[in-house]
PDB file of C-alpha atoms in Angstrom:
ATOM      1  CA  UNK A   1     -17.799  13.831  -6.666  1.00 86.00           C
ATOM      2  CA  UNK A   2     -18.325  16.167  -3.731  1.00 94.00           C
ATOM      3  CA  UNK A   3     -16.057  16.717  -0.732  1.00 95.00           C
ATOM      4  CA  UNK A   4     -17.919  14.227   1.464  1.00 93.00           C
ATOM      5  CA  UNK A   5     -17.631  11.500  -1.173  1.00 91.00           C
ATOM      6  CA  UNK A   6     -13.921  12.209  -1.589  1.00 92.00           C
ATOM      7  CA  UNK A   7     -13.423  12.039   2.190  1.00 91.00           C
ATOM      8  CA  UNK A   8     -15.112   8.620   2.160  1.00 89.00           C
ATOM      9  CA  UNK A   9     -12.654   7.363  -0.475  1.00 90.00           C
ATOM     10  CA  UNK A  10      -9.716   8.670   1.574  1.00 91.00           C
ATOM     11  CA  UNK A  11     -11.087   7.124   4.790  1.00 89.00           C
ATOM     12  CA  UNK A  12     -11.649   3.751   3.119  1.00 89.00           C
ATOM     13  CA  UNK A  13      -8.184   3.768   1.567  1.00 90.00           C
ATOM     14  CA  UNK A  14      -6.535   2.631   4.817  1.00 89.00           C
ATOM     15  CA  UNK A  15      -3.761   0.033   4.847  1.00 92.00           C
ATOM     16  CA  UNK A  16      -5.195  -3.437   4.304  1.00 94.00           C
ATOM     17  CA  UNK A  17      -2.874  -6.326   5.044  1.00 94.00           C
ATOM     18  CA  UNK A  18      -5.098  -9.329   4.316  1.00 95.00           C
ATOM     19  CA  UNK A  19      -6.419 -10.000   0.833  1.00 97.00           C
ATOM     20  CA  UNK A  20      -8.567 -12.480  -1.094  1.00 97.00           C
ATOM     21  CA  UNK A  21      -5.818 -14.352  -2.918  1.00 97.00           C
ATOM     22  CA  UNK A  22      -8.366 -16.193  -5.081  1.00 97.00           C
ATOM     23  CA  UNK A  23      -9.097 -12.932  -6.943  1.00 97.00           C
ATOM     24  CA  UNK A  24      -6.191 -11.861  -9.147  1.00 97.00           C
ATOM     25  CA  UNK A  25      -5.564  -8.273 -10.204  1.00 98.00           C
ATOM     26  CA  UNK A  26      -5.043  -7.801 -13.933  1.00 98.00           C
ATOM     27  CA  UNK A  27      -2.132  -5.985 -15.511  1.00 98.00           C
ATOM     28  CA  UNK A  28      -4.669  -3.857 -17.390  1.00 98.00           C
ATOM     29  CA  UNK A  29      -6.083  -2.559 -14.102  1.00 98.00           C
ATOM     30  CA  UNK A  30      -2.587  -1.840 -12.770  1.00 98.00           C
ATOM     31  CA  UNK A  31      -1.865   0.162 -15.924  1.00 98.00           C
ATOM     32  CA  UNK A  32      -5.052   2.162 -15.321  1.00 98.00           C
ATOM     33  CA  UNK A  33      -3.790   2.994 -11.825  1.00 98.00           C
ATOM     34  CA  UNK A  34      -0.471   4.165 -13.260  1.00 98.00           C
ATOM     35  CA  UNK A  35      -2.430   6.280 -15.777  1.00 98.00           C
ATOM     36  CA  UNK A  36      -3.838   8.134 -12.752  1.00 97.00           C
ATOM     37  CA  UNK A  37      -0.481   8.374 -10.950  1.00 98.00           C
ATOM     38  CA  UNK A  38       1.262   9.842 -13.997  1.00 97.00           C
ATOM     39  CA  UNK A  39      -0.984  12.914 -13.619  1.00 97.00           C
ATOM     40  CA  UNK A  40       0.241  13.587 -10.068  1.00 97.00           C
ATOM     41  CA  UNK A  41       2.731  16.414  -9.525  1.00 95.00           C
ATOM     42  CA  UNK A  42       6.481  15.853  -9.390  1.00 95.00           C
ATOM     43  CA  UNK A  43       9.235  18.268  -8.339  1.00 94.00           C
ATOM     44  CA  UNK A  44       9.947  20.666 -11.221  1.00 94.00           C
ATOM     45  CA  UNK A  45       7.748  18.383 -13.357  1.00 95.00           C
ATOM     46  CA  UNK A  46      10.789  16.158 -13.877  1.00 95.00           C
ATOM     47  CA  UNK A  47       8.651  12.965 -14.047  1.00 97.00           C
ATOM     48  CA  UNK A  48      11.583  10.736 -13.099  1.00 97.00           C
ATOM     49  CA  UNK A  49       9.501   8.047 -11.396  1.00 98.00           C
ATOM     50  CA  UNK A  50       8.934   4.691 -13.046  1.00 98.00           C
ATOM     51  CA  UNK A  51       6.420   1.982 -12.090  1.00 98.00           C
ATOM     52  CA  UNK A  52       7.164  -1.739 -12.083  1.00 98.00           C
ATOM     53  CA  UNK A  53       4.003  -3.849 -12.220  1.00 98.00           C
ATOM     54  CA  UNK A  54       3.858  -7.326 -10.686  1.00 98.00           C
ATOM     55  CA  UNK A  55       0.732  -9.451 -11.115  1.00 98.00           C
ATOM     56  CA  UNK A  56       2.091 -12.829 -12.240  1.00 97.00           C
ATOM     57  CA  UNK A  57       2.005 -15.213  -9.287  1.00 96.00           C
ATOM     58  CA  UNK A  58       5.719 -16.101  -9.266  1.00 97.00           C
ATOM     59  CA  UNK A  59       6.831 -12.477  -9.327  1.00 97.00           C
ATOM     60  CA  UNK A  60       4.240 -11.463  -6.712  1.00 97.00           C
ATOM     61  CA  UNK A  61       5.600 -14.152  -4.382  1.00 96.00           C
ATOM     62  CA  UNK A  62       9.139 -12.942  -5.097  1.00 97.00           C
ATOM     63  CA  UNK A  63       8.241  -9.371  -4.112  1.00 98.00           C
ATOM     64  CA  UNK A  64       6.413 -10.681  -1.033  1.00 97.00           C
ATOM     65  CA  UNK A  65       9.619 -12.414   0.099  1.00 96.00           C
ATOM     66  CA  UNK A  66      11.599  -9.143   0.099  1.00 97.00           C
ATOM     67  CA  UNK A  67       9.559  -6.971   2.473  1.00 96.00           C
ATOM     68  CA  UNK A  68       8.164  -6.884   5.991  1.00 94.00           C
ATOM     69  CA  UNK A  69       4.697  -6.165   7.378  1.00 91.00           C
ATOM     70  CA  UNK A  70       3.323  -3.922  10.135  1.00 84.00           C
ATOM     71  CA  UNK A  71       6.148  -3.225  12.577  1.00 83.00           C
ATOM     72  CA  UNK A  72       3.678  -2.351  15.350  1.00 85.00           C
ATOM     73  CA  UNK A  73       2.062  -5.808  15.172  1.00 86.00           C
ATOM     74  CA  UNK A  74       4.926  -7.722  16.762  1.00 85.00           C
ATOM     75  CA  UNK A  75       2.953 -10.951  17.205  1.00 84.00           C
ATOM     76  CA  UNK A  76       1.861 -11.109  13.536  1.00 86.00           C
ATOM     77  CA  UNK A  77       4.102 -12.384  10.739  1.00 86.00           C
ATOM     78  CA  UNK A  78       2.021 -11.004   7.896  1.00 90.00           C
ATOM     79  CA  UNK A  79      -0.726 -12.476   5.753  1.00 94.00           C
ATOM     80  CA  UNK A  80      -0.948 -16.265   5.545  1.00 94.00           C
ATOM     81  CA  UNK A  81      -1.217 -18.190   2.272  1.00 96.00           C
ATOM     82  CA  UNK A  82      -4.595 -17.379   0.764  1.00 96.00           C
ATOM     83  CA  UNK A  83      -4.495 -13.863   2.303  1.00 96.00           C
ATOM     84  CA  UNK A  84      -1.522 -12.426   0.440  1.00 97.00           C
ATOM     85  CA  UNK A  85      -1.505  -9.617  -2.127  1.00 98.00           C
ATOM     86  CA  UNK A  86      -2.140 -10.572  -5.736  1.00 98.00           C
ATOM     87  CA  UNK A  87      -0.290  -7.588  -7.215  1.00 98.00           C
ATOM     88  CA  UNK A  88       2.336  -4.975  -6.461  1.00 98.00           C
ATOM     89  CA  UNK A  89       3.247  -1.637  -7.946  1.00 98.00           C
ATOM     90  CA  UNK A  90       6.854  -0.742  -7.199  1.00 98.00           C
ATOM     91  CA  UNK A  91       7.410   3.005  -7.437  1.00 98.00           C
ATOM     92  CA  UNK A  92      10.999   3.511  -8.618  1.00 98.00           C
ATOM     93  CA  UNK A  93      13.391   6.378  -9.122  1.00 97.00           C
ATOM     94  CA  UNK A  94      16.819   6.710 -10.693  1.00 97.00           C
ATOM     95  CA  UNK A  95      19.607   5.003  -8.730  1.00 96.00           C
ATOM     96  CA  UNK A  96      20.439   7.155  -5.699  1.00 95.00           C
ATOM     97  CA  UNK A  97      16.892   8.510  -5.349  1.00 96.00           C
ATOM     98  CA  UNK A  98      16.405   7.121  -1.847  1.00 95.00           C
ATOM     99  CA  UNK A  99      18.831   9.795  -0.638  1.00 96.00           C
ATOM    100  CA  UNK A 100      16.836  12.567  -2.347  1.00 95.00           C
ATOM    101  CA  UNK A 101      14.097  14.279  -0.339  1.00 96.00           C
ATOM    102  CA  UNK A 102      12.305  15.522  -3.450  1.00 96.00           C
ATOM    103  CA  UNK A 103      12.306  12.085  -5.134  1.00 96.00           C
ATOM    104  CA  UNK A 104      10.896  10.506  -1.980  1.00 96.00           C
ATOM    105  CA  UNK A 105       8.259  13.228  -1.851  1.00 97.00           C
ATOM    106  CA  UNK A 106       7.377  12.479  -5.482  1.00 97.00           C
ATOM    107  CA  UNK A 107       7.154   8.763  -4.665  1.00 97.00           C
ATOM    108  CA  UNK A 108       4.850   9.420  -1.713  1.00 97.00           C
ATOM    109  CA  UNK A 109       2.513  11.544  -3.828  1.00 97.00           C
ATOM    110  CA  UNK A 110       2.492   8.871  -6.540  1.00 97.00           C
ATOM    111  CA  UNK A 111       1.871   6.059  -4.047  1.00 97.00           C
ATOM    112  CA  UNK A 112      -1.045   7.919  -2.445  1.00 97.00           C
ATOM    113  CA  UNK A 113      -2.521   8.621  -5.884  1.00 97.00           C
ATOM    114  CA  UNK A 114      -2.187   4.919  -6.756  1.00 98.00           C
ATOM    115  CA  UNK A 115      -3.801   3.929  -3.445  1.00 97.00           C
ATOM    116  CA  UNK A 116      -6.775   6.236  -3.968  1.00 97.00           C
ATOM    117  CA  UNK A 117      -7.234   5.062  -7.559  1.00 97.00           C
ATOM    118  CA  UNK A 118      -7.017   1.455  -6.383  1.00 97.00           C
ATOM    119  CA  UNK A 119      -9.686   2.034  -3.743  1.00 96.00           C
ATOM    120  CA  UNK A 120     -11.951   3.732  -6.278  1.00 94.00           C
ATOM    121  CA  UNK A 121     -11.623   0.620  -8.461  1.00 95.00           C
ATOM    122  CA  UNK A 122     -12.563  -1.794  -5.648  1.00 95.00           C
ATOM    123  CA  UNK A 123      -9.040  -2.775  -4.601  1.00 97.00           C
ATOM    124  CA  UNK A 124      -7.342  -2.262  -1.253  1.00 97.00           C
ATOM    125  CA  UNK A 125      -3.653  -1.864  -0.595  1.00 96.00           C
ATOM    126  CA  UNK A 126      -0.796  -1.214   1.736  1.00 96.00           C
ATOM    127  CA  UNK A 127       2.168   1.107   1.167  1.00 97.00           C
ATOM    128  CA  UNK A 128       5.437  -0.494   2.189  1.00 96.00           C
ATOM    129  CA  UNK A 129       8.844   1.140   2.603  1.00 95.00           C
ATOM    130  CA  UNK A 130      10.453  -1.695   4.564  1.00 95.00           C
ATOM    131  CA  UNK A 131      12.088  -3.917   1.937  1.00 96.00           C
ATOM    132  CA  UNK A 132      15.557  -5.344   1.426  1.00 96.00           C
ATOM    133  CA  UNK A 133      18.198  -4.189  -1.051  1.00 93.00           C
ATOM    134  CA  UNK A 134      17.897  -7.406  -3.075  1.00 96.00           C
ATOM    135  CA  UNK A 135      14.456  -6.375  -4.353  1.00 97.00           C
ATOM    136  CA  UNK A 136      16.004  -4.165  -7.063  1.00 96.00           C
ATOM    137  CA  UNK A 137      17.931  -7.101  -8.511  1.00 96.00           C
ATOM    138  CA  UNK A 138      14.989  -9.487  -8.155  1.00 96.00           C
ATOM    139  CA  UNK A 139      12.828  -7.198 -10.308  1.00 97.00           C
ATOM    140  CA  UNK A 140      15.579  -6.353 -12.789  1.00 97.00           C
ATOM    141  CA  UNK A 141      15.519  -2.706 -11.728  1.00 97.00           C
ATOM    142  CA  UNK A 142      19.230  -2.335 -10.993  1.00 94.00           C
ATOM    143  CA  UNK A 143      20.131  -3.146 -14.593  1.00 95.00           C
ATOM    144  CA  UNK A 144      17.827  -0.289 -15.654  1.00 97.00           C
ATOM    145  CA  UNK A 145      19.615   2.052 -13.225  1.00 97.00           C
ATOM    146  CA  UNK A 146      16.483   2.259 -11.050  1.00 98.00           C
ATOM    147  CA  UNK A 147      15.860   1.648  -7.370  1.00 97.00           C
ATOM    148  CA  UNK A 148      12.595   0.988  -5.498  1.00 98.00           C
ATOM    149  CA  UNK A 149      11.278   3.821  -3.336  1.00 98.00           C
ATOM    150  CA  UNK A 150       7.846   2.555  -2.248  1.00 98.00           C
ATOM    151  CA  UNK A 151       5.911  -0.677  -2.743  1.00 97.00           C
ATOM    152  CA  UNK A 152       2.151  -0.760  -2.984  1.00 98.00           C
ATOM    153  CA  UNK A 153       0.740  -4.211  -2.191  1.00 98.00           C
ATOM    154  CA  UNK A 154      -2.673  -4.623  -3.812  1.00 98.00           C
ATOM    155  CA  UNK A 155      -5.590  -7.003  -3.978  1.00 98.00           C
ATOM    156  CA  UNK A 156      -9.240  -7.454  -3.179  1.00 98.00           C
ATOM    157  CA  UNK A 157      -9.970  -7.391   0.562  1.00 96.00           C
ATOM    158  CA  UNK A 158     -10.298 -10.618   2.532  1.00 96.00           C
ATOM    159  CA  UNK A 159     -13.977 -11.207   3.307  1.00 94.00           C
ATOM    160  CA  UNK A 160     -13.342 -11.204   7.064  1.00 94.00           C
ATOM    161  CA  UNK A 161     -11.062  -8.131   7.156  1.00 93.00           C
ATOM    162  CA  UNK A 162     -12.288  -4.710   8.243  1.00 92.00           C
ATOM    163  CA  UNK A 163     -10.311  -1.523   8.774  1.00 92.00           C
ATOM    164  CA  UNK A 164     -11.807   1.128  11.065  1.00 92.00           C
ATOM    165  CA  UNK A 165     -10.644   4.696  11.652  1.00 93.00           C
ATOM    166  CA  UNK A 166     -10.745   5.541  15.368  1.00 91.00           C
ATOM    167  CA  UNK A 167     -10.237   8.691  17.471  1.00 93.00           C
ATOM    168  CA  UNK A 168      -6.729   8.901  18.916  1.00 93.00           C
ATOM    169  CA  UNK A 169      -7.927   9.067  22.524  1.00 93.00           C
ATOM    170  CA  UNK A 170      -7.884   5.327  23.319  1.00 91.00           C
ATOM    171  CA  UNK A 171      -5.209   3.677  25.523  1.00 92.00           C
ATOM    172  CA  UNK A 172      -3.462   2.661  22.262  1.00 91.00           C
ATOM    173  CA  UNK A 173      -2.555   6.276  21.505  1.00 93.00           C
ATOM    174  CA  UNK A 174      -1.435   6.535  17.869  1.00 95.00           C
ATOM    175  CA  UNK A 175      -0.532   2.838  17.565  1.00 93.00           C
ATOM    176  CA  UNK A 176      -2.768   0.796  15.293  1.00 92.00           C
ATOM    177  CA  UNK A 177      -4.000  -2.559  16.612  1.00 91.00           C
ATOM    178  CA  UNK A 178      -5.901  -5.660  15.510  1.00 91.00           C
ATOM    179  CA  UNK A 179      -8.521  -7.726  17.276  1.00 92.00           C
ATOM    180  CA  UNK A 180     -11.051 -10.392  16.473  1.00 92.00           C
ATOM    181  CA  UNK A 181     -14.658  -9.169  16.543  1.00 93.00           C
ATOM    182  CA  UNK A 182     -17.125 -11.969  15.834  1.00 93.00           C
ATOM    183  CA  UNK A 183     -16.252 -13.489  12.470  1.00 92.00           C
ATOM    184  CA  UNK A 184     -14.004 -10.623  11.380  1.00 92.00           C
ATOM    185  CA  UNK A 185     -10.525  -9.320  12.024  1.00 92.00           C
ATOM    186  CA  UNK A 186     -10.716  -5.591  12.686  1.00 93.00           C
ATOM    187  CA  UNK A 187      -7.689  -3.395  12.150  1.00 92.00           C
ATOM    188  CA  UNK A 188      -8.065  -0.158  14.154  1.00 93.00           C
ATOM    189  CA  UNK A 189      -6.335   2.986  12.873  1.00 94.00           C
ATOM    190  CA  UNK A 190      -6.291   5.941  15.321  1.00 95.00           C
ATOM    191  CA  UNK A 191      -6.339   9.413  13.786  1.00 95.00           C
ATOM    192  CA  UNK A 192      -5.959  12.804  15.437  1.00 96.00           C
ATOM    193  CA  UNK A 193      -8.841  15.235  15.120  1.00 95.00           C
ATOM    194  CA  UNK A 194      -8.720  18.388  13.001  1.00 95.00           C
ATOM    195  CA  UNK A 195      -8.454  20.538  16.121  1.00 95.00           C
ATOM    196  CA  UNK A 196      -5.260  18.650  17.055  1.00 94.00           C
ATOM    197  CA  UNK A 197      -3.663  19.348  13.690  1.00 96.00           C
ATOM    198  CA  UNK A 198      -4.185  23.059  13.261  1.00 97.00           C
ATOM    199  CA  UNK A 199      -1.011  25.012  14.031  1.00 95.00           C
TER     200      UNK A 199
END
């Protein structure tokens, strides 16, 4: 893979929030994603993160009930039945990790690695940090002395969902937005240019 091909994977690994719920994601594929994430760096190589895999329908719906979607889209309540994720990976750390900058950094690196691996395997996803405290109990994490740090919602993309990276010079500024274009919903993601980022 060359740099241009890698950039394409990164660009196409945007947050998708509508999925094809008729296409399940297997546990075997989720384990392959974790096999990639385990190779990512962690602070002092402590490797304290753990990964809870949810792909059975009842548990997926349970996870879905404990988090929120897209704070900037105030007129959208999240994906409708038939458009919901078919799997989740919950990135966990030891109890108390949410207060640790290094553990949250580790979780972010792991979640991004999972997201890139998912995209390379044909999946799309959305990283979620807005979930309620009851999620740990619902997944049996608290009894293992673990707490969730990041959720990655996963699935195959809805046929009428497109995500487009845009320059950040529109009237929307850095806020993402959605609009109907023909038969598709298009989710626009503004990104600053390289010249804006160099310090």
